Coordinates of C-alpha atoms and ligand atoms in Angstrom, one line a residue:
Chain U
M93 CA -2.7 95.6 -181.7
I94 CA 0.1 97.3 -179.6
L95 CA -0.1 94.8 -176.7
N96 CA 2.2 91.9 -177.4
P97 CA 1.0 88.3 -177.2
D98 CA 3.7 88.0 -174.0
E99 CA 1.7 90.8 -172.5
I100 CA -1.8 89.4 -172.8
Q101 CA -0.6 86.1 -171.3
A102 CA 0.7 88.3 -168.5
I103 CA -2.5 90.3 -167.8
R104 CA -4.5 87.1 -168.2
Q105 CA -2.3 85.2 -165.6
E106 CA -3.0 88.0 -163.1
A107 CA -6.8 88.4 -164.0
G108 CA -6.9 84.7 -163.2
H109 CA -6.0 85.3 -159.6
F110 CA -9.2 87.0 -158.9
P111 CA -12.9 86.3 -158.8
H112 CA -13.4 88.6 -161.4
P113 CA -10.6 89.7 -164.5
S114 CA -11.8 93.5 -163.8
A115 CA -10.0 93.3 -160.4
A116 CA -6.6 92.7 -162.2
A117 CA -7.0 96.5 -163.9
I118 CA -4.3 98.2 -162.0
E119 CA -1.7 95.1 -162.7
A120 CA -2.9 95.0 -166.2
L121 CA -1.7 98.9 -166.9
N122 CA 1.3 98.5 -164.9
I123 CA 2.1 95.3 -167.2
A124 CA 1.2 97.4 -170.4
Q125 CA 3.2 100.8 -168.8
Q126 CA 6.5 98.8 -168.4
G127 CA 6.7 97.9 -172.2
H128 CA 5.1 101.0 -173.4
G129 CA 6.0 103.9 -171.1
W130 CA 2.3 105.5 -170.7
I131 CA -1.4 104.2 -171.4
S132 CA -2.8 105.7 -174.7
D133 CA -6.3 105.8 -175.5
E134 CA -5.3 102.6 -178.1
L135 CA -3.6 100.5 -175.5
L136 CA -6.4 101.4 -172.8
K137 CA -8.9 99.3 -175.5
E138 CA -7.1 96.7 -175.8
I139 CA -6.3 96.2 -172.0
A140 CA -10.2 96.7 -171.6
D141 CA -10.9 94.2 -174.1
V142 CA -8.7 91.4 -172.3
L143 CA -10.4 92.2 -169.1
G144 CA -14.0 92.2 -170.2
M145 CA -14.2 95.9 -169.3
S146 CA -15.6 99.0 -170.8
P147 CA -12.8 101.4 -172.0
A148 CA -14.7 104.5 -169.8
E149 CA -15.2 101.7 -167.0
L150 CA -10.8 101.0 -167.4
D151 CA -10.0 105.0 -167.8
S152 CA -12.2 105.9 -164.7
V153 CA -9.5 103.7 -163.0
A154 CA -6.1 104.7 -165.2
T155 CA -7.1 108.4 -164.3
F156 CA -7.4 107.8 -160.9
Y157 CA -3.8 106.6 -159.9
N158 CA -0.3 108.7 -159.4
L159 CA 1.6 106.1 -160.9
I160 CA -0.5 105.3 -164.4
Y161 CA 0.6 107.8 -167.1
R162 CA -2.1 108.6 -169.5
R163 CA 0.4 110.9 -171.5
P164 CA 3.4 110.3 -172.9
V165 CA 6.5 110.5 -170.4
G166 CA 10.2 110.0 -170.6
K167 CA 12.1 106.8 -170.2
R168 CA 12.8 107.9 -166.3
V169 CA 10.2 109.9 -164.7
I170 CA 11.7 111.8 -161.7
H171 CA 9.1 111.8 -158.8
Y172 CA 10.3 114.2 -156.2
C173 CA 8.3 114.0 -152.8
N174 CA 6.5 117.6 -152.1
S175 CA 4.8 116.3 -148.9
V176 CA 5.4 118.1 -145.6
S177 CA 8.4 116.7 -143.9
C178 CA 10.3 116.7 -147.4
W179 CA 9.0 120.4 -148.0
M180 CA 10.5 121.4 -144.7
L181 CA 13.6 120.1 -145.5
G182 CA 14.4 121.2 -149.0
A183 CA 12.3 119.6 -151.5
E184 CA 11.7 122.7 -153.4
D185 CA 15.1 123.5 -153.7
N186 CA 15.9 120.4 -155.1
R187 CA 12.9 121.2 -157.6
R188 CA 14.4 124.4 -158.7
H189 CA 17.5 122.7 -158.9
L190 CA 16.0 119.7 -161.4
S191 CA 14.1 122.0 -163.3
E192 CA 17.2 124.4 -164.0
K193 CA 19.5 121.5 -164.8
L194 CA 17.1 119.8 -167.2
G195 CA 15.5 122.6 -168.4
I196 CA 11.7 121.2 -167.6
G197 CA 9.2 122.6 -165.5
L198 CA 6.6 120.4 -163.6
G199 CA 5.3 117.9 -165.6
E200 CA 7.6 118.4 -168.8
T201 CA 9.8 116.3 -170.7
T202 CA 13.2 116.6 -171.3
G203 CA 13.9 117.3 -175.5
D204 CA 16.1 113.8 -175.4
G205 CA 13.2 112.2 -174.1
E206 CA 14.9 110.7 -171.0
Y207 CA 13.3 112.7 -168.0
T208 CA 10.2 113.5 -167.1
L209 CA 9.3 115.8 -163.5
L210 CA 6.6 115.2 -161.4
P211 CA 5.7 115.8 -157.9
I212 CA 4.7 112.6 -155.7
V213 CA 3.2 112.4 -152.2
C214 CA 5.2 111.1 -149.1
L215 CA 7.2 108.4 -150.4
G216 CA 7.4 106.7 -146.6
A217 CA 10.9 108.0 -146.0
C218 CA 10.4 110.9 -144.0
D219 CA 13.2 110.5 -141.7
K220 CA 15.5 110.9 -144.9
A221 CA 13.8 113.5 -146.2
P222 CA 13.9 115.2 -148.7
V223 CA 13.6 112.1 -150.8
L224 CA 12.8 111.3 -154.7
M225 CA 12.5 108.5 -156.9
I226 CA 14.0 107.7 -160.5
G227 CA 12.4 105.0 -162.1
D228 CA 12.2 102.4 -159.7
E229 CA 15.2 103.9 -157.5
T230 CA 14.4 105.5 -154.5
H231 CA 16.8 108.5 -153.2
F232 CA 17.2 109.5 -149.7
N233 CA 18.7 112.7 -148.2
V234 CA 18.6 114.6 -151.7
D235 CA 20.5 117.9 -152.0
P236 CA 21.3 119.7 -155.2
A237 CA 25.0 118.3 -154.9
K238 CA 24.1 114.9 -154.5
L239 CA 21.3 115.4 -157.5
D240 CA 24.1 116.2 -159.9
A241 CA 25.9 113.1 -158.9
I242 CA 23.0 111.2 -159.6
L243 CA 22.1 112.9 -162.6
G244 CA 25.8 112.6 -164.0
D245 CA 26.1 108.7 -163.1
T246 CA 22.9 108.3 -165.4
G247 CA 24.0 110.0 -167.9
A248 CA 22.0 113.1 -167.9
P249 CA 22.6 116.2 -169.8
Chain R
M35 CA 13.4 96.1 -123.5
D36 CA 11.8 93.9 -124.9
K37 CA 11.4 94.7 -128.8
P38 CA 9.5 92.2 -130.8
L39 CA 8.4 93.8 -133.5
T40 CA 11.9 95.2 -134.9
R41 CA 14.7 92.5 -133.1
N42 CA 15.1 91.2 -136.5
I43 CA 15.4 94.6 -138.1
K44 CA 19.2 95.0 -139.2
P45 CA 21.0 98.2 -139.0
D46 CA 22.2 97.7 -142.7
G47 CA 18.5 97.7 -143.8
S48 CA 18.4 94.2 -145.3
A49 CA 15.7 91.8 -144.9
A50 CA 15.9 89.1 -142.4
S51 CA 15.7 85.6 -144.0
L52 CA 13.5 82.9 -143.4
A53 CA 16.7 81.1 -141.2
E54 CA 17.2 84.1 -139.2
Y55 CA 13.4 84.6 -138.8
R56 CA 13.1 81.0 -137.5
A57 CA 16.0 81.5 -135.4
G58 CA 14.2 83.9 -133.1
G59 CA 11.3 82.2 -132.8
G60 CA 9.6 82.8 -136.0
Y61 CA 6.4 81.0 -137.0
E62 CA 6.8 79.2 -133.6
G63 CA 3.4 81.4 -132.9
L64 CA 1.6 80.2 -135.9
K65 CA 2.7 76.4 -134.7
K66 CA 1.1 76.9 -131.7
V67 CA -2.1 78.5 -132.9
L68 CA -2.4 75.8 -135.4
A69 CA -1.7 73.0 -133.0
E70 CA -3.3 74.4 -129.9
F71 CA -6.0 76.7 -130.6
A72 CA -9.7 76.9 -132.3
P73 CA -10.4 79.9 -134.2
L74 CA -12.3 81.5 -131.8
E75 CA -10.0 81.0 -129.0
V76 CA -7.6 82.9 -131.0
Q77 CA -10.2 85.7 -131.5
R78 CA -10.2 85.6 -128.1
Q79 CA -6.6 86.0 -126.9
V80 CA -6.4 88.9 -129.3
K81 CA -9.2 90.6 -127.8
D82 CA -8.0 89.9 -124.2
S83 CA -4.3 91.5 -125.6
G84 CA -6.2 94.8 -126.0
L85 CA -4.2 95.3 -129.3
R86 CA -5.5 98.0 -130.9
G87 CA -5.2 98.6 -134.8
R88 CA -1.8 100.6 -136.0
G89 CA -3.0 102.1 -139.1
G90 CA -4.1 105.4 -137.5
A91 CA -7.4 104.7 -136.3
G92 CA -7.2 102.6 -133.6
F93 CA -9.8 100.5 -133.3
P94 CA -9.7 97.2 -131.3
T95 CA -8.5 94.0 -133.6
G96 CA -10.0 91.6 -131.9
M97 CA -13.5 93.6 -131.8
K98 CA -13.0 94.1 -135.7
W99 CA -12.7 90.1 -136.0
S100 CA -15.8 89.4 -133.6
F101 CA -17.7 90.6 -136.5
V102 CA -17.0 88.0 -139.1
P103 CA -19.2 85.3 -139.7
M104 CA -18.2 81.9 -137.8
G105 CA -19.3 78.3 -137.8
E106 CA -21.2 76.1 -140.1
D107 CA -23.4 78.7 -141.8
A108 CA -20.6 81.3 -142.4
P109 CA -19.9 81.9 -145.8
K110 CA -17.2 79.6 -147.7
T111 CA -15.0 82.4 -148.8
K112 CA -13.6 85.2 -146.7
Y113 CA -10.8 87.4 -147.0
L114 CA -7.7 88.9 -145.0
V115 CA -6.4 92.2 -146.9
V116 CA -3.5 93.9 -145.4
N117 CA -3.1 97.4 -145.8
G118 CA 0.1 98.3 -146.7
D119 CA -0.7 101.7 -148.4
E120 CA 1.5 103.8 -146.2
M121 CA 0.8 107.0 -147.7
E122 CA 0.2 109.5 -144.7
P123 CA 2.8 112.7 -144.9
G124 CA 4.9 111.9 -142.1
A125 CA 4.7 107.9 -141.6
F126 CA 7.2 105.4 -142.4
K127 CA 7.0 102.6 -139.9
D128 CA 5.5 99.8 -142.1
R129 CA 8.2 100.5 -144.3
L130 CA 10.4 99.4 -142.1
L131 CA 8.6 96.1 -141.4
L132 CA 7.6 95.3 -144.8
E133 CA 11.5 95.7 -146.1
G134 CA 13.2 94.3 -142.8
D135 CA 11.6 91.4 -141.9
P136 CA 8.8 90.3 -144.4
H137 CA 8.1 86.8 -142.6
Q138 CA 6.9 88.7 -139.4
L139 CA 4.1 90.1 -141.6
I140 CA 3.5 86.5 -143.6
E141 CA 3.0 85.1 -140.1
G142 CA 0.5 87.8 -138.7
V143 CA -1.0 87.4 -141.9
A144 CA -1.3 83.3 -141.7
I145 CA -2.6 83.7 -137.7
A146 CA -5.1 86.3 -138.3
S147 CA -6.6 84.5 -141.7
Y148 CA -6.9 81.4 -139.0
A149 CA -8.5 83.3 -136.8
I150 CA -11.3 84.5 -139.3
Q151 CA -11.2 81.3 -141.4
A152 CA -10.0 83.4 -144.5
N153 CA -8.1 80.9 -147.0
I154 CA -7.4 83.9 -149.2
A155 CA -5.5 86.8 -148.3
Y156 CA -4.0 89.7 -150.1
V157 CA -1.4 92.4 -149.4
F158 CA -2.6 95.9 -150.8
L159 CA 1.0 97.5 -151.1
R160 CA 1.5 101.2 -152.4
G161 CA 2.9 101.0 -155.9
E162 CA 6.0 103.2 -154.7
Y163 CA 7.3 100.5 -152.5
R164 CA 9.4 98.4 -154.8
L165 CA 11.7 97.0 -152.8
A166 CA 9.2 96.1 -150.0
A167 CA 7.2 94.3 -152.7
D168 CA 10.8 92.3 -154.3
R169 CA 11.3 91.3 -150.5
L170 CA 7.8 90.2 -149.8
R171 CA 7.3 88.5 -153.1
R172 CA 10.5 86.4 -152.1
A173 CA 9.5 85.9 -148.6
I174 CA 5.9 84.5 -149.8
A175 CA 7.9 81.7 -152.1
E176 CA 9.7 81.1 -149.2
A177 CA 7.2 80.5 -147.0
E178 CA 5.3 78.3 -149.6
E179 CA 8.2 76.3 -149.8
H180 CA 8.2 75.3 -146.5
Q181 CA 4.9 74.8 -145.9
L182 CA 4.0 77.9 -144.1
L183 CA 1.8 78.7 -146.7
G184 CA -0.3 77.0 -149.1
E185 CA -1.9 73.9 -148.7
N186 CA -2.2 71.9 -145.3
I187 CA 0.3 74.6 -143.3
L188 CA 2.5 72.6 -141.4
G189 CA 0.4 69.5 -141.7
S190 CA -2.6 71.4 -140.1
G191 CA -5.3 71.2 -142.4
F192 CA -5.4 74.7 -142.9
N193 CA -4.7 76.2 -146.5
L194 CA -4.0 80.1 -146.8
D195 CA -3.0 81.7 -150.4
L196 CA -1.2 84.9 -149.9
R197 CA -1.0 86.9 -152.8
L198 CA 0.7 90.6 -153.1
H199 CA -1.1 93.4 -155.1
T200 CA 0.8 96.7 -155.9
S201 CA -1.3 99.7 -156.1
A202 CA -0.5 102.6 -158.2
G203 CA -0.4 105.4 -155.5
R204 CA -3.5 107.4 -153.8
Y205 CA -3.8 107.7 -150.5
I206 CA -7.4 107.3 -150.2
C207 CA -6.7 103.4 -150.9
G208 CA -5.7 103.4 -147.3
E209 CA -9.5 104.1 -146.4
E210 CA -10.7 100.7 -145.7
T211 CA -13.5 100.5 -148.2
A212 CA -11.8 102.5 -150.8
L213 CA -8.9 99.8 -150.5
L214 CA -11.5 97.2 -151.3
N215 CA -12.8 98.8 -154.6
S216 CA -9.2 99.3 -155.3
L217 CA -8.8 95.8 -154.6
E218 CA -11.8 94.9 -157.1
G219 CA -10.3 96.8 -160.1
K220 CA -12.8 99.9 -159.7
R221 CA -12.3 103.5 -159.0
A222 CA -10.9 104.1 -155.1
N223 CA -14.1 106.1 -153.7
P224 CA -15.0 104.7 -150.2
R225 CA -18.3 102.6 -150.1
A226 CA -21.2 103.2 -147.8
K227 CA -21.4 101.9 -144.4
P228 CA -23.5 99.4 -143.6
P229 CA -22.6 96.9 -144.7
F230 CA -19.5 96.4 -143.1
P231 CA -16.4 94.8 -144.8
Q232 CA -16.6 92.2 -142.0
V233 CA -19.9 91.0 -143.2
S234 CA -19.5 92.1 -147.4
G235 CA -16.3 93.0 -148.2
L236 CA -14.2 92.4 -151.0
F237 CA -16.0 90.8 -153.8
G238 CA -19.0 90.9 -151.4
K239 CA -17.8 88.1 -149.1
P240 CA -16.6 88.9 -145.1
T241 CA -13.3 90.8 -145.4
I242 CA -11.4 92.0 -142.7
V243 CA -8.4 95.0 -143.2
N244 CA -5.7 94.8 -141.0
N245 CA -2.4 97.3 -140.9
V246 CA 1.1 96.0 -141.3
E247 CA 2.2 96.8 -138.0
T248 CA -1.2 95.3 -136.6
L249 CA -0.4 91.9 -138.0
C250 CA 3.1 92.1 -136.7
N251 CA 2.1 92.2 -133.3
L252 CA 0.1 88.6 -133.4
P253 CA 3.0 85.9 -133.7
H254 CA 4.3 87.7 -130.6
I255 CA 1.2 87.9 -128.9
L256 CA 0.2 84.5 -129.5
R257 CA 3.4 83.0 -128.5
N258 CA 4.2 84.8 -125.6
G259 CA 0.6 85.5 -124.2
V260 CA -1.7 88.2 -123.2
E261 CA 0.0 89.1 -119.9
W262 CA 3.4 89.2 -121.5
Y263 CA 2.1 91.4 -124.1
K264 CA 0.7 93.7 -121.6
G265 CA 4.0 94.0 -119.5
L266 CA 5.5 95.8 -122.9
S267 CA 3.7 98.7 -122.0
R268 CA 4.1 101.4 -119.9
T269 CA 0.7 102.5 -119.8
G270 CA -2.9 100.9 -119.4
E271 CA -2.8 100.4 -123.5
P272 CA -0.7 97.3 -124.0
G273 CA 2.4 96.7 -126.2
T274 CA 5.0 98.4 -128.0
K275 CA 4.5 101.0 -130.9
I276 CA 6.7 101.9 -133.5
Y277 CA 7.2 105.7 -133.3
G278 CA 9.1 107.8 -136.1
V279 CA 10.4 111.3 -136.0
S280 CA 10.7 113.6 -139.0
G281 CA 11.6 117.5 -138.9
R282 CA 14.5 119.1 -137.6
V283 CA 16.0 116.9 -135.3
E284 CA 19.7 115.4 -134.8
R285 CA 18.5 112.0 -135.5
P286 CA 15.3 111.4 -137.6
G287 CA 14.2 108.0 -137.4
A288 CA 11.7 105.1 -136.0
W289 CA 12.2 103.2 -133.1
E290 CA 10.0 100.4 -131.2
L291 CA 9.2 101.4 -127.8
P292 CA 6.9 100.8 -124.9
M293 CA 3.7 102.2 -125.3
G294 CA 3.2 105.4 -123.8
T295 CA 6.5 106.5 -124.2
T296 CA 6.5 110.2 -123.7
A297 CA 7.2 113.0 -126.9
R298 CA 10.0 114.1 -124.9
E299 CA 11.8 111.2 -124.7
I300 CA 11.5 109.9 -128.3
I301 CA 12.7 113.2 -129.3
E302 CA 15.0 114.0 -127.3
E303 CA 16.7 110.7 -126.5
H304 CA 15.9 108.6 -129.7
A305 CA 16.0 111.5 -132.0
G306 CA 18.7 113.3 -130.2
G307 CA 16.8 116.3 -129.4
M308 CA 16.3 119.4 -132.2
R309 CA 19.1 120.5 -134.4
D310 CA 21.3 123.4 -133.2
G311 CA 19.8 126.6 -133.9
Y312 CA 16.1 125.0 -134.3
R313 CA 13.4 125.2 -131.2
L314 CA 10.4 123.1 -131.0
K315 CA 7.4 125.2 -131.6
G316 CA 4.5 122.3 -132.0
Y317 CA 4.3 119.0 -133.7
L318 CA 1.7 116.6 -135.0
P319 CA 1.6 113.3 -133.0
G320 CA 0.6 110.7 -135.5
G321 CA 1.0 111.9 -139.0
A322 CA -0.3 114.6 -141.2
S323 CA -4.4 114.3 -140.1
T324 CA -3.4 114.6 -136.4
D325 CA -4.1 117.9 -134.2
F326 CA -0.7 119.8 -133.0
L327 CA 0.4 119.7 -130.0
L328 CA 2.5 122.3 -128.1
P329 CA 5.9 121.7 -126.3
E330 CA 3.7 121.6 -123.3
H331 CA 2.3 118.4 -123.9
L332 CA 5.7 116.9 -124.2
D333 CA 5.4 114.8 -121.2
I334 CA 2.0 113.2 -121.9
P335 CA 2.4 109.3 -122.8
M336 CA 1.8 108.7 -126.7
D337 CA -0.7 106.1 -126.1
Y338 CA -4.3 106.7 -127.7
G339 CA -6.1 107.4 -124.8
S340 CA -3.7 110.4 -123.7
I341 CA -3.2 111.9 -127.0
A342 CA -7.1 112.5 -127.2
K343 CA -7.2 113.4 -123.9
A344 CA -4.9 116.3 -124.8
G345 CA -6.5 117.0 -127.9
S346 CA -5.0 115.1 -130.8
R347 CA -4.9 111.7 -131.5
L348 CA -2.0 108.7 -132.1
G349 CA -2.9 108.4 -135.5
T350 CA 0.3 106.6 -136.8
G351 CA 2.5 107.4 -134.1
T352 CA 4.8 109.1 -136.4
L353 CA 5.7 112.5 -135.1
I354 CA 6.3 115.6 -137.4
L355 CA 8.0 118.3 -135.6
L356 CA 7.3 122.2 -136.1
D357 CA 10.7 124.1 -135.6
D358 CA 10.3 128.0 -134.6
R359 CA 12.0 129.0 -138.2
T360 CA 9.4 127.1 -140.0
C361 CA 6.0 129.2 -140.6
P362 CA 3.0 127.3 -139.3
V363 CA 1.0 128.9 -142.1
R364 CA 3.0 127.5 -144.9
M365 CA 3.5 124.3 -143.3
V366 CA -0.6 123.7 -143.1
L367 CA -0.7 124.9 -146.4
N368 CA 1.6 122.0 -148.0
L369 CA -0.4 119.9 -145.7
E370 CA -3.9 121.4 -147.3
Q371 CA -2.4 120.7 -150.7
F372 CA -2.1 117.2 -150.4
F373 CA -5.1 116.4 -149.1
A374 CA -7.0 118.5 -151.7
Q375 CA -5.1 116.6 -154.2
E376 CA -5.8 113.0 -152.7
S377 CA -9.6 113.7 -152.2
C378 CA -11.2 111.6 -154.0
G379 CA -13.8 114.0 -155.1
W380 CA -16.9 111.7 -154.1
C381 CA -18.9 114.5 -152.1
T382 CA -19.0 117.9 -152.1
P383 CA -17.6 119.4 -149.2
C384 CA -14.5 117.4 -149.4
R385 CA -14.1 117.9 -153.2
D386 CA -14.8 121.7 -153.2
G387 CA -13.9 122.3 -149.5
L388 CA -10.1 121.4 -149.7
P389 CA -9.2 123.5 -152.8
W390 CA -11.3 126.4 -151.1
T391 CA -9.1 126.0 -147.9
V392 CA -5.9 125.8 -150.2
S393 CA -6.7 129.0 -152.0
L394 CA -7.6 131.0 -149.0
L395 CA -4.3 129.7 -147.3
E396 CA -2.4 130.7 -150.7
G397 CA -4.5 134.2 -150.6
L398 CA -3.3 134.9 -147.1
I399 CA 0.3 134.2 -147.6
A400 CA 0.5 136.5 -151.0
G401 CA -0.6 139.1 -148.8
R402 CA -4.0 139.2 -150.1
G403 CA -5.7 137.5 -147.0
R404 CA -8.9 139.4 -145.6
P405 CA -9.5 139.7 -141.4
E406 CA -12.2 137.1 -142.6
D407 CA -10.7 134.5 -144.2
L408 CA -9.6 133.2 -140.9
E409 CA -13.5 132.9 -140.0
T410 CA -13.8 131.1 -143.2
L411 CA -11.2 129.0 -142.7
E412 CA -12.5 128.1 -139.0
R413 CA -16.1 127.6 -140.6
L414 CA -14.2 125.1 -143.3
C415 CA -12.9 123.3 -139.9
G416 CA -16.5 122.5 -139.1
L417 CA -18.1 122.4 -142.4
L418 CA -15.3 119.2 -143.6
G419 CA -15.2 118.0 -139.8
P420 CA -16.8 114.6 -138.8
G421 CA -19.8 113.7 -140.0
N422 CA -20.5 115.9 -142.6
T423 CA -18.5 114.0 -145.3
F424 CA -18.6 110.5 -146.8
C425 CA -15.4 109.2 -145.1
A426 CA -12.5 110.8 -142.8
L427 CA -10.1 112.1 -145.2
A428 CA -11.9 115.7 -145.0
P429 CA -12.0 115.7 -140.9
G430 CA -8.3 114.4 -141.0
A431 CA -7.1 117.2 -143.4
M432 CA -9.0 119.6 -141.0
E433 CA -7.1 118.4 -137.8
P434 CA -4.0 120.3 -138.2
L435 CA -5.7 123.6 -139.7
Q436 CA -8.4 123.8 -137.1
S437 CA -5.6 123.3 -134.2
A438 CA -3.2 125.6 -136.3
L439 CA -5.6 128.5 -135.7
K440 CA -6.0 127.8 -132.3
H441 CA -2.2 127.2 -131.3
F442 CA -0.3 129.9 -133.8
R443 CA -2.8 132.4 -134.6
A444 CA -0.5 135.1 -134.3
D445 CA 1.3 133.6 -137.1
F446 CA -1.9 133.8 -139.4
E447 CA -2.4 137.3 -138.0
R448 CA 1.0 138.3 -139.2
Y449 CA -0.1 137.9 -142.6
L450 CA -3.0 140.4 -142.3
Q451 CA -0.4 142.9 -141.9
P452 CA 1.2 144.0 -145.4
H453 CA 4.4 145.1 -144.1
S454 CA 5.3 142.5 -141.9
I455 CA 4.9 139.5 -144.9
S456 CA 8.5 140.1 -145.5
G457 CA 9.8 139.8 -142.3
G458 CA 11.2 137.0 -140.3
V459 CA 10.0 133.2 -140.8
H460 CA 7.3 134.8 -143.0
A461 CA 10.0 135.9 -145.8
Ligands
SF4_123 S1 -14.4 112.9 -147.9 FE1 -13.0 113.4 -149.6 S2 -12.0 111.3 -149.9 FE2 -13.6 110.8 -148.4 S3 -15.6 110.5 -149.8 FE3 -15.7 112.4 -149.4 S4 -14.4 113.3 -151.5 FE4 -13.7 111.0 -151.0
FES124 S1 7.2 113.6 -146.5 FE1 8.7 112.9 -147.9 S2 8.9 110.9 -147.8 FE2 7.4 111.2 -146.2

């Protein structure tokens, strides 16, 4: 078992809020992902068991959403918005700067396992474009200088 | 000027507390509804108010509700679902309401639920809105403590259980039937209609899905009355609207203004006009899935009917500006990449047509375009247009493209002349 008893308990509790336990699929995936970083095949099977779903059924959900990771990611995922307003105001410059600074391309993870760089669609803050999310935190009006400061603060190379 | 929806929103961006919300008349609308009106009377008032859904499609809210079975024979379980999956590029108005005044949404949910006699409501929130989720969770707990949610609300005998569901990021979840599938824990493909969700929605029960801004209007309509609500507008379409502007303006942002305010006033007065050195070349009036309008349309009132007459849609009312130094073809490519990525893949025209659109545009920009490509793009606008796909994602994706091909034809054609590709905005 990879899921620990607390996680199983939390998943069961979420499932109890719906008429069918499978409705808690995303909640369950989120709970597991929080503890394990990403959803491995084994983890997926265990969650499916708890929810009474087939692994294939749960996988069709897990692979559908941008924020569920079916492959290993770093401790902090950098999601930079590449939608229209951010694109217009410098998202690509930020992406290039991040790639150079961290030495990774899109979808890659730094050697120390700290950061993964992924695009994301509009983060609903287009008035503060360009925008990016690092872990749970959203940063607004980002430019390369600001990025240096943000990553410096969080102990990046 | 009365700004009911945003009056509690503070400049520092912190959330209005329950006490602050109540001090401004918060929960008075709900109190009045529960004490004085039968559910059908609430439905009638909302219908009379002329409120239209603020999520993008603009369907009359009262009419949507009227398809829910009511009375003795109606199913015992019904659901109210809040569409808080704001993911259309360019749209950021619901975030403002969710983060700044969560109790207003809760009151709107309670009123809507009472009107259709739903006892369970879900807020379907996009996963990236972490701050909104925290604040909403706190506000729901506060409301439960004060008997504004839960059993026997304000002593009326009405019960409502409100739950927050945070999604995991996928644009198609904003489509109401895809949202229901997602909420049921399934892959979020849209459902065939009929049956309509009002009759058979979440878990097969009657369900209403309403947008965040739509619901936030309800407390004010029910508290102050239909005539007051109509008086907020500058045109025949009632109420206020949260308009937003992004792009190269001095002060991008969102403002609650009378319905029917012109784009010129929004851009020039509220957003401070274009940044120095930039001129307005066009704008998407209501987010990524609307047709481009031109500077000559700036004085048209921003309401559903007037924008439709001008050849676009009010959509979410959030303008995305195209300036004279941004290439319209590249902007359209960015939009189509978004739609191609977010297509749910259910139906062929959308699944295959959008990547094809992207590759044609990429080829054009890379200097590999052929004159017939522009005709192919035009043909795709028809093939992926209304009526040919399972849901509105593909037709929405075609709106910026088809209007750009019409209004900015020269920019597309310039890419067909190799010598000019490195010149001007096309560098
Ligand atoms: S139009 Fe696109 S998003 Fe809509 S059902 Fe078809 S494939 Fe899915
Ligand atoms: S386009 Fe980046 S936040 Fe909206």
